[in-house]
Every structure is written in C-alpha cells, then in structure tokens.
Coordinates of C-alpha atoms in Angstrom, one line a residue:
M24 CA 73.4 -67.0 70.3
S25 CA 77.2 -67.6 71.1
E26 CA 79.1 -65.5 73.5
Y27 CA 80.9 -63.9 70.7
G28 CA 77.5 -63.0 69.0
T29 CA 76.4 -61.8 72.5
W30 CA 79.6 -59.2 72.7
R31 CA 79.0 -58.0 69.1
R32 CA 75.3 -57.5 69.6
V33 CA 75.6 -55.8 73.0
G34 CA 78.6 -53.8 71.7
R35 CA 76.8 -52.6 68.6
E36 CA 73.8 -51.3 70.8
G37 CA 76.2 -49.7 73.2
R38 CA 78.2 -47.9 70.6
R39 CA 74.9 -46.6 69.2
F40 CA 73.8 -45.3 72.6
L41 CA 77.2 -43.5 73.2
R42 CA 77.2 -41.9 69.6
A43 CA 73.8 -40.5 70.6
H44 CA 75.0 -39.0 73.9
L45 CA 78.4 -37.5 72.9
A46 CA 77.6 -34.1 74.3
V47 CA 77.1 -35.6 77.8
L48 CA 80.2 -37.7 77.2
G49 CA 82.1 -34.4 76.4
R50 CA 80.9 -32.6 79.6
L51 CA 82.1 -35.7 81.6
A52 CA 85.5 -35.3 80.1
L53 CA 85.7 -31.6 80.7
W54 CA 84.9 -32.1 84.4
S55 CA 87.3 -35.2 84.5
L56 CA 90.0 -32.9 83.5
L57 CA 90.0 -31.2 87.0
E58 CA 90.5 -34.7 88.4
S59 CA 93.6 -35.0 86.3
A60 CA 94.8 -31.7 87.7
H61 CA 94.2 -32.9 91.2
T62 CA 96.2 -36.1 90.5
F63 CA 99.1 -34.1 88.9
L64 CA 99.3 -31.9 91.9
G65 CA 99.2 -34.8 94.4
G66 CA 102.6 -36.2 93.4
Y67 CA 104.1 -33.2 92.0
A68 CA 103.4 -31.0 95.1
V69 CA 105.0 -33.7 97.4
A70 CA 108.2 -33.8 95.2
R71 CA 108.6 -30.1 95.4
A72 CA 108.0 -29.8 99.0
L73 CA 110.8 -32.1 99.7
D74 CA 113.2 -31.1 97.1
D75 CA 112.5 -27.4 97.2
G76 CA 111.3 -27.0 100.7
F77 CA 112.1 -29.3 103.5
L78 CA 115.2 -31.1 102.2
A79 CA 116.4 -27.6 101.1
G80 CA 115.8 -26.1 104.6
R81 CA 113.0 -23.9 103.4
T82 CA 109.9 -25.0 105.6
G83 CA 107.9 -22.3 104.3
T84 CA 108.3 -23.5 100.7
G85 CA 107.5 -26.9 101.7
L86 CA 104.2 -26.1 103.5
G87 CA 103.1 -24.1 100.4
W88 CA 103.6 -26.9 98.2
L89 CA 101.6 -29.1 100.7
A90 CA 98.8 -26.6 100.5
A91 CA 98.9 -26.6 96.7
A92 CA 98.3 -30.3 97.0
G93 CA 95.3 -29.7 99.5
A94 CA 94.1 -27.2 96.9
G95 CA 94.1 -30.0 94.3
A96 CA 92.0 -32.1 96.8
L97 CA 89.4 -29.2 96.4
L98 CA 89.6 -29.4 92.8
G99 CA 88.9 -33.2 92.8
A100 CA 85.9 -32.5 95.0
L101 CA 84.6 -30.0 92.5
A102 CA 85.2 -32.3 89.6
L103 CA 83.3 -35.1 91.4
R104 CA 80.3 -33.1 92.0
G105 CA 80.2 -32.1 88.4
V106 CA 80.7 -35.7 87.1
F107 CA 77.7 -37.0 89.1
G108 CA 75.5 -34.3 87.5
G109 CA 76.7 -35.3 84.1
L110 CA 76.4 -38.9 84.9
A111 CA 72.8 -38.7 85.7
D112 CA 72.2 -37.4 82.2
L113 CA 73.9 -40.5 80.7
V114 CA 72.6 -43.4 82.9
E115 CA 69.0 -42.2 83.1
P116 CA 68.4 -42.3 79.5
L117 CA 70.0 -45.8 79.4
R118 CA 67.3 -47.0 82.1
D119 CA 64.5 -45.2 80.3
G120 CA 65.5 -46.9 77.0
L121 CA 65.8 -50.2 78.6
V122 CA 62.2 -49.9 80.3
R123 CA 60.8 -48.9 76.8
R124 CA 62.4 -52.1 75.3
A125 CA 61.0 -54.2 78.0
V126 CA 57.5 -52.9 77.6
R127 CA 57.9 -53.4 73.9
Q128 CA 59.2 -57.0 74.4
A129 CA 56.4 -57.7 76.9
L130 CA 53.5 -56.2 74.6
D131 CA 54.9 -58.3 71.7
R132 CA 54.9 -61.4 73.9
A133 CA 51.4 -60.7 75.2
V134 CA 50.0 -60.2 71.6
A135 CA 51.7 -63.6 70.5
D136 CA 50.9 -65.7 73.5
P137 CA 48.7 -63.9 76.1
P138 CA 48.3 -67.1 78.6
R139 CA 52.2 -67.3 79.0
A140 CA 52.8 -63.6 79.0
A141 CA 52.7 -63.3 82.6
G142 CA 55.7 -65.5 83.1
S143 CA 57.8 -63.9 80.7
G144 CA 59.9 -62.1 83.0
A145 CA 58.8 -58.5 82.1
V146 CA 58.3 -57.4 85.6
S147 CA 61.8 -58.5 86.3
R148 CA 63.3 -56.6 83.2
L149 CA 61.2 -53.5 84.0
T150 CA 62.2 -53.3 87.8
Q151 CA 65.2 -55.5 88.9
Q152 CA 67.1 -55.9 85.6
S153 CA 66.8 -52.2 84.5
E154 CA 68.0 -51.0 87.8
M155 CA 70.9 -53.6 87.8
A156 CA 71.9 -52.3 84.4
R157 CA 71.9 -48.6 85.3
D158 CA 73.7 -49.2 88.5
S159 CA 76.3 -51.4 86.8
F160 CA 76.5 -48.9 83.8
A161 CA 77.2 -46.0 86.3
G162 CA 79.7 -47.9 88.1
L163 CA 81.6 -48.7 85.1
V164 CA 81.4 -45.1 83.7
L165 CA 82.7 -43.7 87.1
T166 CA 85.6 -46.1 87.4
A167 CA 86.4 -46.0 83.7
R168 CA 86.5 -42.2 83.6
S169 CA 88.4 -42.0 87.0
F170 CA 91.1 -44.5 85.8
V171 CA 91.5 -42.7 82.4
F172 CA 91.9 -39.2 83.6
T173 CA 93.8 -40.3 87.0
A174 CA 96.2 -42.1 84.7
L175 CA 96.6 -39.0 82.4
G176 CA 97.4 -36.8 85.4
A177 CA 99.8 -39.4 87.0
L178 CA 101.8 -40.3 83.9
A179 CA 102.0 -36.5 83.2
G180 CA 103.2 -35.9 86.6
L181 CA 105.8 -38.9 86.3
A182 CA 107.1 -37.3 83.1
A183 CA 107.4 -33.8 84.7
L184 CA 109.4 -35.0 87.7
A185 CA 111.7 -37.3 85.8
P186 CA 110.9 -39.2 82.4
A187 CA 113.3 -42.1 83.5
L188 CA 110.5 -43.0 86.2
L189 CA 108.2 -44.0 83.3
L190 CA 110.7 -46.8 82.2
F191 CA 110.0 -48.6 85.6
V192 CA 106.4 -47.8 86.1
L193 CA 104.9 -48.0 82.6
P194 CA 106.0 -51.5 81.4
A195 CA 104.9 -53.1 84.7
L196 CA 101.7 -51.3 84.8
L197 CA 101.0 -52.4 81.0
L198 CA 102.1 -56.1 81.7
G199 CA 99.5 -56.4 84.7
A200 CA 96.6 -54.8 82.6
V201 CA 97.3 -57.1 79.7
C202 CA 97.2 -59.9 81.8
F203 CA 94.0 -59.0 83.4
A204 CA 92.5 -58.1 80.0
A205 CA 93.5 -61.5 78.8
T206 CA 91.1 -63.0 81.5
L207 CA 88.0 -61.0 80.5
H208 CA 86.6 -62.6 77.5
P209 CA 87.4 -66.4 78.5
M210 CA 85.9 -65.8 82.0
A211 CA 82.8 -64.1 80.5
L212 CA 82.4 -67.2 78.3
V213 CA 82.6 -69.5 81.4
Q214 CA 80.0 -67.2 83.5
R215 CA 77.7 -67.1 80.5
A216 CA 77.8 -71.0 80.1
A217 CA 77.3 -71.4 84.1
L218 CA 74.4 -69.2 84.0
D219 CA 72.8 -71.1 81.1
T220 CA 73.4 -74.3 82.7
D221 CA 72.0 -73.1 86.0
E222 CA 68.9 -72.0 84.3
A223 CA 68.5 -75.2 82.5
L224 CA 69.0 -77.1 85.8
S225 CA 66.3 -74.9 87.3
A226 CA 63.9 -75.5 84.6
R227 CA 64.7 -79.3 84.5
T228 CA 64.0 -79.8 88.2
G229 CA 60.8 -77.6 88.1
E230 CA 59.5 -79.8 85.2
L231 CA 60.3 -82.8 87.1
A232 CA 58.8 -81.8 90.3
A233 CA 55.5 -81.1 88.6
G234 CA 55.4 -84.6 86.9
L235 CA 57.4 -86.8 89.3
R236 CA 54.4 -89.1 89.7
D237 CA 54.0 -89.5 86.0
V238 CA 57.7 -90.0 85.5
V239 CA 58.0 -92.7 88.2
A240 CA 54.8 -94.4 86.8
C241 CA 56.0 -94.7 83.4
G242 CA 59.5 -96.1 84.6
G243 CA 61.4 -92.9 83.4
A244 CA 62.8 -92.1 86.6
A245 CA 66.4 -93.4 85.6
E246 CA 66.6 -91.4 82.4
A247 CA 65.1 -88.2 84.2
G248 CA 67.7 -88.6 86.9
A249 CA 70.5 -89.2 84.4
R250 CA 69.6 -86.0 82.6
V251 CA 69.5 -84.0 85.9
E252 CA 73.0 -85.5 86.8
R253 CA 74.5 -84.5 83.6
L254 CA 73.4 -80.9 84.1
V255 CA 74.7 -81.0 87.8
A256 CA 78.0 -82.6 86.4
A257 CA 78.4 -79.6 83.9
Q258 CA 77.6 -77.0 86.3
Q259 CA 80.4 -78.4 88.5
R260 CA 82.8 -78.5 85.8
L261 CA 81.9 -74.7 85.0
T262 CA 82.3 -73.7 88.5
R263 CA 85.6 -75.3 88.7
R264 CA 86.8 -73.5 85.6
L265 CA 85.2 -70.4 86.8
A266 CA 87.5 -70.7 90.1
R267 CA 90.5 -71.3 88.0
W268 CA 90.0 -68.2 85.9
A269 CA 89.2 -66.2 89.1
A270 CA 92.6 -67.2 90.5
L271 CA 94.3 -66.0 87.3
R272 CA 92.4 -62.8 87.6
T273 CA 93.6 -62.3 91.1
L274 CA 97.1 -62.9 90.0
A275 CA 96.7 -60.3 87.2
L276 CA 95.3 -57.8 89.8
G277 CA 98.3 -58.5 91.9
V278 CA 100.9 -58.0 88.9
A279 CA 99.1 -54.7 88.0
G280 CA 98.7 -53.4 91.4
R281 CA 102.0 -54.4 93.0
L282 CA 104.7 -54.9 90.3
P283 CA 105.0 -51.3 89.5
V284 CA 105.9 -50.5 93.2
V285 CA 108.5 -53.3 93.3
A286 CA 109.9 -52.1 90.1
L287 CA 110.5 -48.7 91.3
L288 CA 112.0 -49.7 94.5
A289 CA 114.4 -52.0 92.7
G290 CA 115.2 -49.1 90.4
A291 CA 115.6 -46.5 93.0
P292 CA 119.4 -46.8 93.5
W293 CA 119.9 -46.6 89.8
L294 CA 117.6 -43.5 89.3
L295 CA 119.2 -41.9 92.3
G296 CA 122.7 -42.5 90.7
R297 CA 121.4 -40.6 87.6
G298 CA 120.3 -37.6 89.1
V299 CA 116.8 -38.3 90.0
S300 CA 116.0 -36.4 93.4
A301 CA 114.6 -38.0 96.5
G302 CA 111.6 -35.7 96.2
A303 CA 110.9 -37.1 92.7
L304 CA 111.0 -40.8 93.9
A305 CA 108.6 -39.6 96.8
G306 CA 106.2 -37.9 94.1
A307 CA 106.4 -41.1 92.0
F308 CA 105.4 -43.4 94.9
T309 CA 102.7 -40.9 95.9
Y310 CA 101.3 -41.2 92.4
L311 CA 101.3 -45.0 92.4
V312 CA 100.1 -45.6 96.0
Q313 CA 97.5 -42.9 96.2
S314 CA 96.3 -42.4 92.7
L315 CA 97.2 -44.7 89.7
L316 CA 97.0 -48.1 91.4
P317 CA 93.8 -47.6 93.4
A318 CA 92.1 -46.4 90.3
L319 CA 93.6 -49.5 88.4
D320 CA 92.3 -51.7 91.1
A321 CA 88.8 -50.2 91.2
L322 CA 88.6 -50.5 87.3
M323 CA 89.6 -54.1 87.2
T324 CA 87.3 -54.9 90.0
A325 CA 84.4 -53.1 88.2
L326 CA 85.1 -54.8 84.9
G327 CA 85.2 -58.2 86.5
S328 CA 81.9 -57.8 88.5
A329 CA 79.7 -55.2 87.2
G330 CA 81.0 -55.5 83.6
T331 CA 80.1 -59.1 83.2
R332 CA 76.8 -58.5 85.0
L333 CA 76.0 -55.6 82.7
L334 CA 76.8 -57.7 79.5
V335 CA 74.4 -60.4 80.7
V336 CA 71.6 -58.1 81.6
L337 CA 72.0 -56.1 78.4
D338 CA 71.8 -59.3 76.5
R339 CA 68.5 -60.0 78.0
F340 CA 67.2 -56.7 76.6
C341 CA 68.8 -57.1 73.3
D342 CA 67.2 -60.6 72.9
P343 CA 64.0 -60.4 70.7
Q344 CA 62.4 -62.7 73.3
P345 CA 60.4 -65.2 71.2
V346 CA 57.4 -66.8 72.9
P347 CA 58.9 -70.0 74.0
G348 CA 55.5 -71.8 74.6
D349 CA 55.2 -74.3 71.7
A350 CA 59.0 -75.1 71.6
R351 CA 58.9 -76.7 75.1
A352 CA 57.0 -79.6 74.2
A353 CA 57.9 -79.9 70.4
R354 CA 59.7 -83.0 69.4
P355 CA 60.2 -83.1 65.5
A356 CA 62.0 -85.8 64.1
P357 CA 65.4 -85.0 62.2
G358 CA 63.7 -85.4 59.0
G359 CA 61.4 -82.4 59.5
A360 CA 57.9 -81.9 58.4
A361 CA 56.8 -83.3 55.3
A362 CA 55.4 -81.0 52.6
V363 CA 51.8 -80.2 52.7
P364 CA 50.0 -80.6 49.4
A365 CA 47.8 -77.8 48.4
P366 CA 44.8 -78.0 46.0
A367 CA 46.1 -77.7 42.6
L368 CA 45.7 -74.4 40.7
P369 CA 45.0 -74.5 37.2
S370 CA 47.9 -73.6 35.0
P371 CA 47.0 -70.5 32.9
G372 CA 47.5 -71.1 29.2
H373 CA 48.9 -68.6 26.8
G374 CA 46.9 -65.5 27.1
G375 CA 44.7 -67.0 29.7
P376 CA 43.7 -65.5 33.0
A377 CA 46.4 -64.7 35.5
R378 CA 47.3 -67.4 38.3
P379 CA 45.6 -66.0 41.5
V380 CA 47.9 -65.1 44.3
P381 CA 47.5 -67.2 47.3
A382 CA 46.2 -65.6 50.4
A383 CA 49.0 -67.1 52.4
E384 CA 52.0 -69.3 51.5
L385 CA 54.8 -71.0 53.4
R386 CA 57.8 -72.3 51.5
R387 CA 60.2 -74.8 53.2
L388 CA 59.4 -72.9 56.4
R389 CA 61.5 -73.7 59.4
F390 CA 61.6 -72.3 62.8
A391 CA 63.4 -73.1 66.1
Y392 CA 63.6 -71.0 69.4
G393 CA 67.4 -70.7 69.4
P394 CA 70.3 -71.8 67.1
H395 CA 70.7 -75.1 68.9
A396 CA 67.1 -75.9 69.6
Q397 CA 65.3 -78.5 67.9
P398 CA 62.9 -77.0 65.1
V399 CA 59.3 -76.4 66.1
I400 CA 58.6 -76.4 62.4
D401 CA 60.9 -77.8 59.8
G402 CA 60.4 -78.1 55.9
L403 CA 56.7 -76.8 56.1
D404 CA 55.1 -76.1 52.6
L405 CA 51.5 -74.9 52.6
V406 CA 49.4 -72.9 50.3
L407 CA 46.1 -71.2 51.6
H408 CA 43.7 -69.8 49.0
D409 CA 41.3 -67.0 49.1
G410 CA 38.1 -67.9 50.9
E411 CA 39.5 -71.3 52.2
H412 CA 38.9 -72.4 55.9
L413 CA 41.7 -74.4 57.5
A414 CA 41.8 -75.8 61.0
V415 CA 45.3 -76.6 62.6
V416 CA 45.3 -79.5 65.2
G417 CA 47.9 -81.2 67.2
P418 CA 48.7 -81.9 70.9
S419 CA 49.3 -79.0 73.4
G420 CA 52.6 -77.3 72.9
I421 CA 53.2 -78.9 69.4
G422 CA 53.6 -75.6 67.4
K423 CA 50.2 -74.3 66.6
S424 CA 50.6 -70.9 68.2
T425 CA 54.0 -70.7 66.8
L426 CA 52.5 -71.3 63.3
T427 CA 49.9 -68.6 63.5
A428 CA 52.5 -66.1 64.8
L429 CA 54.6 -66.9 61.9
L430 CA 51.6 -66.4 59.6
A431 CA 50.9 -63.2 61.3
G432 CA 54.6 -62.1 60.9
L433 CA 55.1 -61.8 64.5
L434 CA 58.0 -64.3 64.4
P435 CA 60.8 -64.3 61.7
P436 CA 61.2 -67.7 60.1
G437 CA 64.7 -69.3 60.6
A438 CA 64.6 -70.5 57.0
G439 CA 62.1 -70.6 54.1
S440 CA 59.4 -67.8 53.8
V441 CA 56.1 -66.8 54.7
L442 CA 54.1 -64.8 52.2
L443 CA 50.8 -63.0 52.7
A444 CA 49.2 -62.0 49.3
G445 CA 52.7 -62.6 47.7
A446 CA 54.5 -60.4 49.9
P447 CA 56.5 -61.2 53.1
A448 CA 54.3 -61.6 56.1
A449 CA 56.6 -59.3 58.3
A450 CA 55.4 -55.8 57.8
A451 CA 57.6 -52.6 58.5
P452 CA 57.4 -52.0 62.1
D453 CA 56.9 -48.2 61.6
R454 CA 53.8 -48.8 59.7
G455 CA 51.5 -49.7 62.5
P456 CA 49.2 -52.8 62.4
D457 CA 49.3 -55.0 59.2
P458 CA 45.9 -54.7 57.5
R459 CA 46.3 -57.9 55.7
R460 CA 45.7 -60.1 58.9
T461 CA 44.1 -60.1 62.2
L462 CA 45.3 -62.5 65.0
L463 CA 42.9 -63.3 67.9
P464 CA 44.8 -65.2 70.7
Q465 CA 43.1 -67.3 73.4
E466 CA 43.0 -64.4 75.8
A467 CA 40.7 -62.0 74.1
Y468 CA 41.7 -58.3 73.9
V469 CA 38.8 -56.1 75.4
F470 CA 39.7 -52.8 76.8
T471 CA 37.8 -50.2 78.9
G472 CA 35.8 -48.2 76.6
T473 CA 32.6 -48.3 74.8
V474 CA 31.1 -51.4 72.9
R475 CA 31.5 -49.5 69.8
E476 CA 35.1 -48.8 70.4
N477 CA 35.8 -52.3 71.3
L478 CA 34.1 -53.5 68.0
A479 CA 35.4 -50.9 65.7
H480 CA 39.3 -50.8 66.9
L481 CA 40.3 -53.2 64.0
C482 CA 38.7 -51.1 61.5
P483 CA 40.2 -48.1 59.6
G484 CA 37.3 -45.8 60.3
P485 CA 34.0 -45.7 62.2
V486 CA 31.7 -48.8 61.9
P487 CA 27.9 -47.8 61.1
D488 CA 25.3 -49.0 63.6
A489 CA 23.6 -51.1 61.0
R490 CA 26.8 -53.0 59.9
A491 CA 27.8 -53.5 63.8
A492 CA 24.2 -54.9 64.3
R493 CA 24.5 -57.4 61.6
A494 CA 27.7 -58.4 62.8
L495 CA 26.5 -58.9 66.3
A496 CA 23.5 -61.0 65.1
A497 CA 25.6 -63.2 62.9
L498 CA 28.1 -63.9 65.8
G499 CA 25.2 -64.3 68.3
A500 CA 26.7 -61.3 70.4
D501 CA 23.6 -59.1 70.1
R502 CA 22.1 -60.2 73.4
L503 CA 25.5 -59.7 75.3
V504 CA 25.4 -56.2 74.0
D505 CA 21.9 -55.4 74.8
R506 CA 22.6 -56.6 78.3
L507 CA 25.5 -54.3 78.4
G508 CA 23.5 -51.3 77.6
G509 CA 24.0 -51.0 73.8
L510 CA 26.8 -49.9 71.4
D511 CA 27.5 -46.7 73.7
A512 CA 27.8 -48.5 76.8
T513 CA 31.0 -48.6 78.7
V514 CA 32.8 -51.9 78.9
D515 CA 34.5 -53.0 82.0
P516 CA 36.7 -56.0 81.0
G517 CA 37.1 -57.3 84.5
R518 CA 33.2 -57.7 84.8
L519 CA 33.1 -59.8 81.7
S520 CA 33.4 -63.6 81.5
P521 CA 36.3 -65.0 79.5
G522 CA 33.7 -66.2 76.9
E523 CA 31.9 -62.9 76.7
R524 CA 35.3 -61.2 75.9
Q525 CA 35.9 -63.7 73.3
L526 CA 32.6 -63.0 71.9
L527 CA 33.3 -59.3 71.5
A528 CA 36.7 -60.0 70.2
L529 CA 35.3 -62.3 67.4
T530 CA 32.8 -59.7 66.5
A531 CA 35.5 -57.2 66.1
A532 CA 37.4 -59.6 64.0
Y533 CA 34.4 -60.0 61.9
L534 CA 34.2 -56.5 61.1
S535 CA 37.8 -56.0 60.5
P536 CA 38.8 -55.6 56.6
A537 CA 41.8 -57.9 57.0
P538 CA 41.6 -60.7 54.4
L539 CA 43.1 -63.3 56.6
L540 CA 41.9 -64.2 60.0
L541 CA 43.8 -66.1 62.4
L542 CA 42.2 -67.7 65.6
D543 CA 44.6 -69.3 68.1
E544 CA 42.1 -71.1 70.1
A545 CA 40.1 -67.9 70.4
T546 CA 36.7 -69.7 71.0
C547 CA 38.0 -72.0 73.8
H548 CA 36.0 -70.4 76.4
L549 CA 32.7 -70.6 74.2
D550 CA 30.1 -73.4 74.3
A551 CA 30.0 -75.8 71.2
R552 CA 26.8 -74.0 69.9
T553 CA 28.3 -70.5 70.1
E554 CA 31.5 -71.6 68.8
E555 CA 30.0 -73.3 65.8
R556 CA 27.9 -70.1 65.1
A557 CA 31.0 -67.8 65.3
E558 CA 33.1 -70.0 63.2
R559 CA 30.4 -70.4 60.4
A560 CA 30.0 -66.7 60.5
L561 CA 33.7 -65.9 60.2
A562 CA 34.2 -68.4 57.5
A563 CA 31.4 -67.1 55.5
R564 CA 33.0 -63.6 55.7
P565 CA 35.1 -62.6 52.7
G566 CA 38.6 -63.9 53.2
T567 CA 40.5 -66.8 54.4
L568 CA 40.0 -68.3 58.1
V569 CA 42.8 -70.3 60.0
V570 CA 41.5 -71.8 63.4
V571 CA 43.6 -73.6 65.9
A572 CA 41.0 -76.2 66.8
H573 CA 40.3 -77.7 70.2
R574 CA 36.9 -79.4 69.2
I575 CA 36.6 -82.3 66.6
S576 CA 33.6 -80.2 65.4
S577 CA 35.7 -77.3 64.7
A578 CA 38.0 -79.4 62.6
A579 CA 35.0 -81.0 60.8
R580 CA 33.7 -77.7 59.5
A581 CA 36.9 -76.7 57.9
D582 CA 37.8 -77.1 54.3
R583 CA 41.0 -78.7 55.4
V584 CA 42.8 -79.7 58.4
L585 CA 46.6 -79.3 59.0
V586 CA 47.8 -81.8 61.6
L587 CA 51.0 -81.1 63.4
D588 CA 52.4 -84.0 65.1
G589 CA 56.0 -83.0 65.8
T590 CA 57.6 -85.4 63.1
R591 CA 55.7 -84.4 59.8
A592 CA 52.9 -82.2 58.9
V593 CA 49.8 -83.8 57.1
C594 CA 47.1 -81.8 55.5
G595 CA 43.7 -83.1 54.3
T596 CA 40.1 -83.0 54.7
H597 CA 38.3 -84.4 58.0
A598 CA 37.0 -87.3 56.2
E599 CA 40.3 -88.7 54.6
L600 CA 43.0 -87.8 57.4
P601 CA 41.9 -90.7 59.9
A602 CA 43.3 -93.0 57.3
R603 CA 46.5 -90.8 56.6
S604 CA 47.2 -89.8 60.1
P605 CA 47.4 -91.9 63.1
L606 CA 47.7 -88.9 65.4
Y607 CA 44.6 -87.3 63.9
R608 CA 42.8 -90.6 64.3
D609 CA 43.8 -90.6 68.1
L610 CA 42.7 -87.0 68.3
V611 CA 39.4 -87.8 66.9
G612 CA 38.9 -90.7 69.2
M613 CA 39.8 -88.5 72.2
W614 CA 37.7 -85.8 71.2
N615 CA 34.5 -88.1 70.7
A616 CA 35.2 -89.9 74.1
D617 CA 35.1 -86.4 75.8
R618 CA 31.9 -85.4 74.3

C-alpha cells in the first residue's frame, strides 16, 4: 500500500478510536483549561508587576502580581495531575485494542499457515510494538494538548496586554509552523521507503546467507551480489534524502522558535512609540520564551519522531497480515495461469433438471501478497463438483497453501471470485466458523480436553459414541484412542506425536458436516499406509475433498490433479498429466525415486 493509503487507513482508524472516547477527550480539555489559565497569568502578571508595581514605585503591588504568577504555577501542576489521570483512560484502551488485534492477526495466521506462524512477528506486536504505540500516542497527546492550550492562554494574554503585539508574534509563528508542516508528509514518505528498503535488504541478505553455497555452485554470485548492491544503493539514496529533509525540518524549527522573538525585538521601538508599555513587552517576551516557544518546540519534536514512529507501528496493526509463505517462492509468468478445464456438465433442456451448483468454483482468480508483488495465482479457473476428489501438487512455496486459504475464504482474492456452493467463500466475520468447509493445516489442531471433545469440536452438536467409533475405525485411529483410554480420556497435545495429532484431527474432519474438506498437507506426518486409509475414508465421505499432496500415491488416488507450476495451472487425471505437464512428469519421477 502507498504512503498515502497508509495515512488514510491509519487516519480512519484513529478518527474512529477518538470518536469512541469523546468523553475522555472532554475531560482532558477541561483539565487543560487550567493550564491555559496558568500560561495567561505567567505573562500577564509579569506585565502588571512592572507597569503597576515596580516601575510605578509600588513594590507591594509588584510582589502581589508575582505571587499571582506563582499561584498560576500551582494551577499548572494541578492541571498536569488531572491530565495524567485522563491520559490513562485514553492510551490504555488503545493498547488493549492493539493487543486484541495482534492476537486476532496471530490466530488468523496460525489457522492459515501454522508452520510459519511462529515467525509472524506476533510476539513483537503484542509486546514491543504495542508498548511503542502506547508511549508514542501518550507523548503526542500530551504535547499536542499542551501546545493547543498553552497557545490559547499565551495568545489571549498577548491580546489582553496589547493587540498590536499579535502583529509581530502571530505571522512569524504561523510561518514557522507552516514550514515545519510542509516537511511532515514528504519526510514520512522517505522514512517509510527507507524502512521498507532496510527490511528488504535484511531479508535478501538472510536468504543469501542461507543458500550461499548453492548460489556460488550455480554461478549466480554476480547476479545475487548485484541485487544486494541495488538495495544498498537505494538505501544510501534514501538516507541522503532523509538527511536533507532533516536539515529542512531543523530550519523550520529555527524559524518557528526564533523568528517571533526576533520580530518582537525588531518591532519594540515601534511598539513603544505607540503606547505599548515596557511591562507589556516584558510580558510578551515571557509568553514567548517561557510558554509558547517551548510548547511549539516540543510539539514539532514529537511530531517529527514519535508521530512518524506511531504511524509506522499503527500501520503494522492495521495491515491484514496475509500469510506470506507461498509468495516468497512463487514465480508466475506475466501471462498468468491458464484456465483449468472442468468436466463438462450437461446443459439442461427446456423443462429439464436444474443445473447442479458446483461445490466450489474459481473464476479468473488472481492473488498477490501486495500491490506490487508478482501474483501467486493469476487467472485461475476451476470448478469442483460435489463428491469430487482433487489433489493439488507443485514445488514447495508455489502457492498450494494460498489456494486452500482462498478456497476456505481466509484470504480475499485480488481479482476474480471464489464461490462455495454458489456463494462467496468469505463468510461474515460475526457468524462464527463457516459450516460450508473445514480446513486442516499441516500442524494439526489438538487441544487439552477429552478425546470426545477433540473429535466433536467441528460438529454443531454432540457426536454419538457409535458414530465416533465408526469414524475412528474408518480412519484407523481406534487403536490410538484405546491406548489413550477411550473417548472420555484427557488428551495432552504435548504427549502426542505429530502423526497422532494429525490422526485425531482427520477423524474430527471426517465427523464434520462440512461438504468441503481442505487438507493442506494434513497427512504429512503419517506413514504411507495410514495416509492412504485416511484419504480413502475422507474421499468416501459425502462431500468434496481437496488434498495438497506430498506423495505420488496421494495424487494417483484423486479423481483429478491440479498442477501449480508458477507459470500456468494444468488440471487432469494422474494418467494423462505426465504427457501434458513437464513439471508433473518431473514430480512423478522424483517421488518414485524417493520411494
């Protein structure tokens, strides 16, 4: 997403959050009014102490006004105490909301791709990034609130002392603020681009370090080095641009922080000649030096550092965080995937039977992990009928898990559509699990509870013992359950092997009423015989079965095989595909050699 899109997205979420906490903002504003009174008294009391007290020979009056200024300082301390109390009511809900969002993102990622969920950055978002967002947001609220109400009190005080003072202070102040504001967005663009380039460079060097020997052996050292050099050069250019913008920002800070004082000094003779008292000038300098300019400097510093940091961190939480596993290795050609022919359906004649609704249908499906990324799936057409058994094959990282996530409605298509039983695959988020499909990932989901609870958690109601026993026998899991102690025995997932966990999860999927089962290498920890028994049982179950295959025997058992090769998709039977797909022919040879 572009930086403009990031600002819009984060801004939209921010406005929604602030609207939900208007009462807290109101309390902060009321406490901050005391700070305005403190600022007003600070300069006004100095002016009166000089004009009405010390310069007029009335020392007692002068001391009284200085005492009033001291009382204003107490008001400021009281205001700060109330502000910090209200601030907690604003920043803690923000942190809690970010933590909930991070947990939801981590769970979504774990469901879509459990093997890679541990590296998803969820721990960083839950701890470091959520705390960083809270601290940055608190700092911005404090400084922005302080500047607004300090400026209100200072400008009101200048107007009360002599309205002519505003002619020298306000234009210079606005000029500096406008110059600073003009640097915010361009500098954020450069900072975001520098961050993206730094992440790309880290990822690229990590990939090279892991496969350096293979790169050198294949003669790709020059090309690999050139790619890294391009990223280094880009990072260098962005660093120079960032330094130039930082220099402009420093200049803007100088204009905003010093120009009002210079303008007031230069205009002092003119002001004194038109009746502005020496006390009023001293009060004006007090407003500038002690209140207004420090508050402006703090605001600009916070916006330049904490503001940009907060924008980047909040964008991470706003990001839907798609699972990037398959995208890293995908290499689709510009032409996209070829349309996959489906078995022909008889066209109903006039008054004949209605055309059956496919179990699943992909129409010109396209998906990429980012607006500028190469598509993982491009232009894929596929029709799955009720009762069909489809195997999906292809090299590791080519897009098989992405396809199952799209079929399950866990990822939104970039273009085209995914239909389950004639309706969009993405279900409403507030309706709970989608009863139309069950997705089993590679890492089986088994929880601490009874065997019965683990087998029935995908069903809308209790499962009778006889039905559970038939399912266990069909999948070959009955001996495992007997060893565990029966249906009412407690399951400790940590004491089960990966294959045992998969066997329990497959039995739960068998009992599920969902008409579409998606197995994303959900049998990879089973031996060949147990895998065959489980797949045959699941294929015989009413409904449609899609299996991401990792053995040739699994593909041979399917009605059709979908080959994803990164340039085009080919679909056909196991017998005909070796002649139609060189990739499938190579995979068959590799699988046979490994047996």
